Amino acid sequence: MRIIGKLSGALIGGVVSGPIGAVLGLLLGHFFDLGRAENKAIQNDSRIRQSRKVFFQTTFAVMGYLAKVDGRVSEKEIAAAREVMRRLGLSEKQKLLAIEYFNFGKSTQFNFDRQIGLFFDYCGNNPYLVRLFVEIQIKNAAAEHFDNRYKQYALERICNRLKVPKDLIDSIKYQLNSERESVRAKRTPEDELSHAYLVLGISKDVDNAAVKKAYKKLVSQNHPDKLVAKGLPEEMIKLATEKMQSIQKAYELIAAVRGIK
């Protein structure tokens, strides 16, 4: 607490030199507090920068690992990785770095457990960054086969190490399958509404208050500015923004159907 330095300084000054010393000690303590606060701010800023670096590095390295974990990297998996880079709007320099991390993840030198451990150390205290990371990996792994046992096992290890429920994989897979089905076939208004409830993670049977509560919670959890402040790399803002837009669109549809103001 910033008051500790002031109290300590005043106490020491009072003992040494009486009332005048107490005033001088209070001033010294004040500057001590300012120094501690500044050092803490610098440390926090440094950790956030490192968190962003680790998030970016782990995202593409693990994508490469999952692509190669079954023994071969398919053209679909390479295309999926390129699509992520395109959606992120990476510069040429950033693309080269992402490719470098992706290739490192494919190599025999890559230590999967160590990298996931590093990610947990820097980003594990934010469940929303963790979920975004897991979603990216599942969607990328789904480019080839959802039920590949090697990929499935690796995804389960990720969830276990990052302390997220394994049923998150099934939940994201179900949502992704629904999105794919809607692309293949013309989506009816009923399909659109069902998908909207799925995006908000609620049942059609809940009341309006529950709809609003779920929406506000998701907005709070997934706002891009908040995620960036907690360590999301700026390169990943586009994905976070897309997610926010899907949440907003889902809520607006449900609100219109229910007459929620």
Coordinates of C-alpha atoms in Angstrom, one line a residue:
M1 CA 0.0 0.0 0.0
R2 CA 1.3 3.5 -0.8
I3 CA 0.6 4.8 2.7
I4 CA 3.2 2.4 4.2
G5 CA 6.2 4.6 3.2
K6 CA 4.6 7.7 4.7
L7 CA 3.8 6.1 8.0
S8 CA 7.2 4.5 8.3
G9 CA 9.0 7.7 7.4
A10 CA 6.9 9.8 9.9
L11 CA 7.5 7.2 12.6
I12 CA 11.3 7.1 12.0
G13 CA 11.5 10.9 11.7
G14 CA 9.5 11.4 14.9
V15 CA 11.7 9.2 16.9
V16 CA 14.9 10.8 15.6
S17 CA 14.1 14.5 15.5
G18 CA 10.7 15.1 17.0
P19 CA 7.8 16.9 15.2
I20 CA 10.0 18.5 12.5
G21 CA 11.7 15.2 11.9
A22 CA 8.3 13.6 11.5
V23 CA 7.4 16.1 8.7
L24 CA 10.7 15.4 7.0
G25 CA 10.2 11.7 7.4
L26 CA 6.7 11.9 6.0
L27 CA 8.0 13.6 2.9
L28 CA 10.7 11.0 2.5
G29 CA 8.1 8.3 3.0
H30 CA 6.0 9.9 0.3
F31 CA 8.8 9.8 -2.2
F32 CA 9.5 6.2 -1.2
D33 CA 5.8 5.3 -1.9
L34 CA 6.0 7.0 -5.3
G35 CA 9.1 5.1 -6.1
R36 CA 7.4 1.8 -5.2
A37 CA 4.3 2.6 -7.1
E38 CA 6.4 3.5 -10.2
N39 CA 8.4 0.3 -9.9
K40 CA 5.2 -1.7 -9.6
A41 CA 3.8 0.0 -12.7
I42 CA 7.0 -0.7 -14.7
Q43 CA 6.9 -4.4 -13.6
N44 CA 3.2 -4.7 -14.6
D45 CA 3.8 -3.1 -17.9
S46 CA 6.8 -5.4 -18.6
R47 CA 4.8 -8.5 -17.6
I48 CA 1.9 -7.5 -20.0
R49 CA 4.3 -7.0 -22.8
Q50 CA 5.8 -10.4 -22.1
S51 CA 2.3 -12.0 -21.8
R52 CA 1.5 -10.7 -25.3
K53 CA 4.7 -12.1 -26.7
V54 CA 4.0 -15.5 -25.1
F55 CA 0.4 -15.5 -26.3
F56 CA 1.5 -14.9 -29.9
Q57 CA 4.4 -17.3 -29.8
T58 CA 2.4 -20.1 -28.2
T59 CA -0.6 -19.7 -30.5
F60 CA 1.3 -20.4 -33.7
A61 CA 3.8 -22.8 -32.2
V62 CA 1.0 -25.0 -30.8
M63 CA -0.9 -24.7 -34.2
G64 CA 2.2 -26.1 -35.8
Y65 CA 2.5 -28.9 -33.2
L66 CA -1.2 -29.9 -33.6
A67 CA -0.7 -29.9 -37.4
K68 CA 2.2 -32.3 -37.2
V69 CA 1.1 -34.4 -34.1
D70 CA -0.4 -37.1 -36.3
G71 CA 2.7 -37.5 -38.4
R72 CA 1.9 -35.2 -41.3
V73 CA 0.9 -31.7 -42.1
S74 CA -1.9 -31.4 -44.6
E75 CA -2.6 -28.6 -47.1
K76 CA -5.9 -27.9 -45.2
E77 CA -3.9 -27.3 -42.0
I78 CA -1.5 -25.0 -43.7
A79 CA -4.4 -23.1 -45.3
A80 CA -6.1 -22.8 -41.9
A81 CA -2.9 -21.3 -40.4
R82 CA -2.7 -18.9 -43.3
E83 CA -6.3 -18.0 -42.8
V84 CA -5.7 -17.1 -39.2
M85 CA -2.8 -14.9 -40.2
R86 CA -5.0 -13.2 -42.9
R87 CA -7.8 -12.6 -40.4
L88 CA -5.4 -11.0 -38.0
G89 CA -4.2 -8.7 -40.7
L90 CA -0.5 -9.4 -39.9
S91 CA 2.2 -7.4 -41.6
E92 CA 4.8 -9.2 -43.6
K93 CA 7.2 -9.1 -40.7
Q94 CA 4.6 -10.5 -38.4
K95 CA 3.7 -13.2 -40.8
L96 CA 7.3 -14.3 -41.1
L97 CA 7.5 -14.5 -37.3
A98 CA 4.2 -16.5 -37.1
I99 CA 5.5 -18.9 -39.7
E100 CA 8.8 -19.2 -37.7
Y101 CA 6.8 -20.1 -34.6
F102 CA 4.5 -22.5 -36.6
N103 CA 7.6 -24.3 -38.0
F104 CA 9.2 -24.5 -34.6
G105 CA 6.1 -26.2 -33.3
K106 CA 6.4 -28.8 -36.0
S107 CA 10.0 -29.5 -35.1
T108 CA 11.4 -32.2 -32.8
Q109 CA 13.0 -29.5 -30.7
F110 CA 9.6 -28.1 -29.7
N111 CA 8.7 -29.0 -26.1
F112 CA 4.9 -29.0 -26.0
D113 CA 4.5 -29.3 -22.2
R114 CA 7.1 -26.6 -21.5
Q115 CA 5.4 -24.1 -23.9
I116 CA 2.0 -24.7 -22.5
G117 CA 3.5 -24.3 -19.0
L118 CA 5.0 -20.9 -20.1
F119 CA 1.6 -19.9 -21.5
F120 CA -0.1 -20.8 -18.2
D121 CA 2.5 -18.8 -16.2
Y122 CA 1.9 -15.6 -18.2
C123 CA -1.7 -15.9 -19.3
G124 CA -3.3 -18.6 -17.1
N125 CA -4.7 -16.0 -14.6
N126 CA -7.0 -14.7 -17.3
P127 CA -9.7 -17.3 -18.2
Y128 CA -10.8 -15.3 -21.2
L129 CA -7.4 -15.3 -22.8
V130 CA -7.2 -19.0 -22.1
R131 CA -10.5 -19.6 -23.7
L132 CA -9.6 -17.6 -26.8
F133 CA -6.4 -19.5 -27.1
V134 CA -8.2 -22.9 -26.8
E135 CA -10.8 -21.8 -29.4
I136 CA -8.1 -20.9 -31.9
Q137 CA -6.4 -24.2 -31.4
I138 CA -9.6 -26.2 -31.7
K139 CA -10.7 -24.4 -34.8
N140 CA -7.3 -24.9 -36.4
A141 CA -7.2 -28.6 -35.5
A142 CA -10.7 -29.0 -37.0
A143 CA -9.3 -28.0 -40.4
E144 CA -8.5 -31.7 -41.0
H145 CA -10.4 -34.0 -38.7
F146 CA -12.1 -33.3 -35.4
D147 CA -11.8 -36.9 -34.2
N148 CA -8.1 -37.5 -34.9
R149 CA -7.0 -39.2 -31.7
Y150 CA -3.6 -37.6 -31.6
K151 CA -5.0 -34.1 -31.9
Q152 CA -7.8 -34.9 -29.4
Y153 CA -5.3 -36.1 -26.9
A154 CA -3.1 -33.0 -27.3
L155 CA -6.2 -30.7 -26.9
E156 CA -7.1 -32.6 -23.7
R157 CA -3.6 -32.1 -22.4
I158 CA -3.9 -28.3 -23.1
C159 CA -7.2 -28.2 -21.2
N160 CA -5.7 -30.1 -18.4
R161 CA -2.6 -28.0 -18.1
L162 CA -4.5 -24.7 -18.4
K163 CA -7.2 -25.9 -15.9
V164 CA -10.2 -25.6 -18.2
P165 CA -12.9 -28.2 -18.3
K166 CA -12.5 -30.8 -21.0
D167 CA -16.1 -30.4 -22.1
L168 CA -15.0 -26.9 -23.4
I169 CA -13.6 -28.8 -26.4
D170 CA -17.0 -30.4 -27.1
S171 CA -18.8 -27.1 -26.6
I172 CA -16.6 -25.3 -29.1
K173 CA -16.7 -28.2 -31.5
Y174 CA -20.5 -28.2 -31.4
Q175 CA -20.6 -24.5 -32.1
L176 CA -18.2 -24.8 -34.9
N177 CA -20.1 -27.7 -36.4
S178 CA -23.3 -25.6 -36.3
E179 CA -21.5 -22.8 -38.1
R180 CA -20.3 -25.2 -40.8
E181 CA -23.7 -26.7 -41.3
S182 CA -25.2 -23.2 -41.7
V183 CA -22.7 -22.5 -44.5
R184 CA -23.4 -25.7 -46.4
A185 CA -27.2 -25.3 -46.2
K186 CA -29.4 -22.2 -46.3
R187 CA -30.0 -21.2 -42.7
T188 CA -33.6 -20.7 -41.8
P189 CA -34.8 -18.0 -39.3
E190 CA -35.2 -20.8 -36.7
D191 CA -31.6 -21.9 -37.3
E192 CA -30.4 -18.4 -36.9
L193 CA -32.2 -18.1 -33.6
S194 CA -30.9 -21.4 -32.3
H195 CA -27.4 -20.4 -33.2
A196 CA -27.8 -17.1 -31.4
Y197 CA -28.7 -18.9 -28.2
L198 CA -25.7 -21.1 -28.7
V199 CA -23.4 -18.1 -29.0
L200 CA -24.7 -16.7 -25.7
G201 CA -24.4 -20.1 -24.1
I202 CA -28.0 -20.2 -22.9
S203 CA -31.2 -22.3 -23.4
K204 CA -34.2 -21.0 -25.3
D205 CA -36.2 -21.6 -22.2
V206 CA -34.5 -18.9 -20.0
D207 CA -36.3 -15.7 -19.1
N208 CA -35.4 -12.2 -20.4
A209 CA -33.4 -11.4 -17.3
A210 CA -31.2 -14.4 -17.9
V211 CA -30.7 -13.4 -21.5
K212 CA -29.5 -9.9 -20.5
K213 CA -27.3 -11.3 -17.8
A214 CA -25.6 -13.8 -20.1
Y215 CA -25.1 -11.0 -22.7
K216 CA -23.6 -8.5 -20.2
K217 CA -21.3 -11.2 -18.9
L218 CA -20.0 -12.1 -22.3
V219 CA -19.4 -8.5 -23.2
S220 CA -17.5 -7.9 -20.0
Q221 CA -15.4 -11.0 -20.6
N222 CA -14.6 -10.5 -24.3
H223 CA -14.3 -6.8 -24.8
P224 CA -11.1 -6.4 -26.9
D225 CA -9.8 -3.4 -24.9
K226 CA -10.1 -5.3 -21.6
L227 CA -8.3 -8.4 -23.1
V228 CA -5.5 -6.3 -24.5
A229 CA -5.0 -4.7 -21.1
K230 CA -4.7 -8.2 -19.6
G231 CA -2.1 -9.4 -22.2
L232 CA -3.8 -10.1 -25.5
P233 CA -1.4 -9.2 -28.3
E234 CA -2.6 -6.3 -30.4
E235 CA -2.3 -8.7 -33.4
M236 CA -5.1 -10.7 -32.0
I237 CA -7.5 -7.8 -31.6
K238 CA -9.3 -8.7 -34.9
L239 CA -10.2 -12.2 -33.6
A240 CA -11.5 -10.7 -30.3
T241 CA -13.5 -8.1 -32.2
E242 CA -15.0 -10.7 -34.4
K243 CA -16.1 -12.6 -31.3
M244 CA -17.6 -9.5 -29.8
Q245 CA -19.5 -8.8 -33.0
S246 CA -21.0 -12.3 -33.0
I247 CA -22.1 -11.9 -29.4
Q248 CA -23.7 -8.5 -30.2
K249 CA -25.4 -9.9 -33.3
A250 CA -26.8 -12.9 -31.4
Y251 CA -28.1 -10.7 -28.6
E252 CA -29.8 -8.3 -31.0
L253 CA -31.6 -11.2 -32.8
I254 CA -32.8 -12.7 -29.5
A255 CA -33.8 -9.3 -28.2
A256 CA -35.8 -8.5 -31.3
V257 CA -37.7 -11.8 -31.2
R258 CA -38.4 -11.5 -27.5
G259 CA -39.1 -7.8 -27.6
I260 CA -36.4 -7.0 -25.1
K261 CA -35.7 -3.3 -24.8

